[in-house]
């Protein structure tokens, strides 16, 4: 690299996906799995951005942080086994838990980031 070259680091962007896993999603389970996986593939094809992707699933019995933000290559496809809609809908609980996780992650960061 010569002294006139500029090194551009990819932008670090956090994506936190909150997935409804309640009984009402049973009717659109296949579309949800397909849409999630297509979204992940779209992010993986992006140029100039480094994504860290987190997944939270919720229903009335639990709010589950499936994984904290991690590099996209480590994100697995959603499958029939990993996505099992049932129970009722506590959306605000899932949002609150995800915000809390992101607060912890961002407080430990030393770089510029986008959320």
XYZ file of C-alpha atoms in Angstrom:
115
model
C 0.000 0.000 0.000
C 1.404 3.400 -0.908
C 0.964 6.495 1.230
C -1.872 7.858 -0.967
C -4.103 4.798 -0.566
C -6.938 5.033 1.905
C -8.051 1.942 3.767
C -11.819 1.895 4.218
C -13.111 -0.404 6.915
C -16.602 -1.794 6.448
C -19.275 -0.096 8.538
C -20.197 -2.130 11.605
C -23.980 -2.502 11.711
C -26.009 -4.337 14.345
C -29.233 -6.016 13.274
C -31.494 -7.306 16.046
C -34.316 -9.478 14.727
C -37.315 -10.056 17.007
C -39.228 -13.090 15.751
C -42.853 -13.726 16.689
C -43.141 -17.412 17.583
C -46.744 -17.279 18.782
C -49.589 -19.526 17.697
C -50.929 -16.929 15.273
C -47.783 -17.444 13.172
C -48.566 -21.128 12.538
C -50.607 -20.252 9.428
C -47.628 -18.439 7.876
C -44.821 -20.606 9.294
C -43.313 -21.533 5.906
C -43.460 -17.938 4.653
C -41.780 -16.755 7.869
C -38.961 -19.294 7.569
C -38.464 -18.456 3.904
C -38.577 -14.693 4.497
C -36.107 -14.868 7.388
C -33.646 -16.961 5.378
C -33.951 -14.697 2.323
C -33.301 -11.661 4.533
C -30.132 -13.255 5.941
C -28.919 -14.077 2.415
C -29.549 -10.470 1.328
C -27.479 -9.167 4.247
C -24.682 -11.636 3.466
C -24.459 -10.282 -0.103
C -24.084 -6.666 1.061
C -20.789 -4.991 0.211
C -19.016 -2.505 2.464
C -20.948 -3.416 5.612
C -20.016 -5.776 8.425
C -23.203 -7.042 10.069
C -23.553 -8.483 13.542
C -26.921 -10.233 13.762
C -28.882 -11.092 16.907
C -32.078 -13.139 17.172
C -34.779 -13.009 19.852
C -37.890 -15.232 19.666
C -40.965 -14.757 21.812
C -44.336 -16.208 22.783
C -46.402 -15.994 25.975
C -44.270 -18.551 27.825
C -40.835 -17.139 27.032
C -38.698 -14.451 25.506
C -35.625 -16.273 24.246
C -32.444 -14.561 23.129
C -31.451 -17.275 20.652
C -28.111 -15.571 20.097
C -26.542 -12.231 20.861
C -25.231 -10.282 17.862
C -22.678 -12.389 15.983
C -21.053 -12.226 12.527
C -23.413 -13.103 9.663
C -21.423 -16.140 8.474
C -22.226 -17.761 11.841
C -26.003 -17.169 11.517
C -27.874 -20.390 10.792
C -30.937 -20.678 8.559
C -34.292 -20.860 10.287
C -35.759 -24.382 9.969
C -38.944 -26.299 10.798
C -37.166 -27.526 13.931
C -35.810 -24.166 15.086
C -39.080 -22.271 14.532
C -42.091 -23.687 16.412
C -44.984 -21.176 16.696
C -47.303 -21.649 19.695
C -48.886 -19.801 22.655
C -49.811 -16.072 22.892
C -48.098 -12.733 22.010
C -45.933 -10.740 24.545
C -44.286 -8.479 21.932
C -43.321 -5.670 24.311
C -41.485 -8.104 26.605
C -39.401 -9.277 23.633
C -38.608 -5.707 22.576
C -37.538 -4.779 26.111
C -35.273 -7.804 26.501
C -33.650 -7.153 23.108
C -33.000 -3.504 23.988
C -31.375 -4.635 27.247
C -29.096 -7.089 25.380
C -28.095 -4.411 22.864
C -27.353 -1.957 25.666
C -24.914 -4.493 27.153
C -23.304 -5.150 23.765
C -22.899 -1.491 22.854
C -21.502 -0.528 26.255
C -18.687 -3.022 25.635
C -17.908 -1.695 22.115
C -14.983 0.580 21.377
C -15.793 1.235 17.700
C -18.271 3.298 15.728
C -21.411 1.325 15.000
C -24.892 1.553 13.529
C -27.985 -0.053 15.037
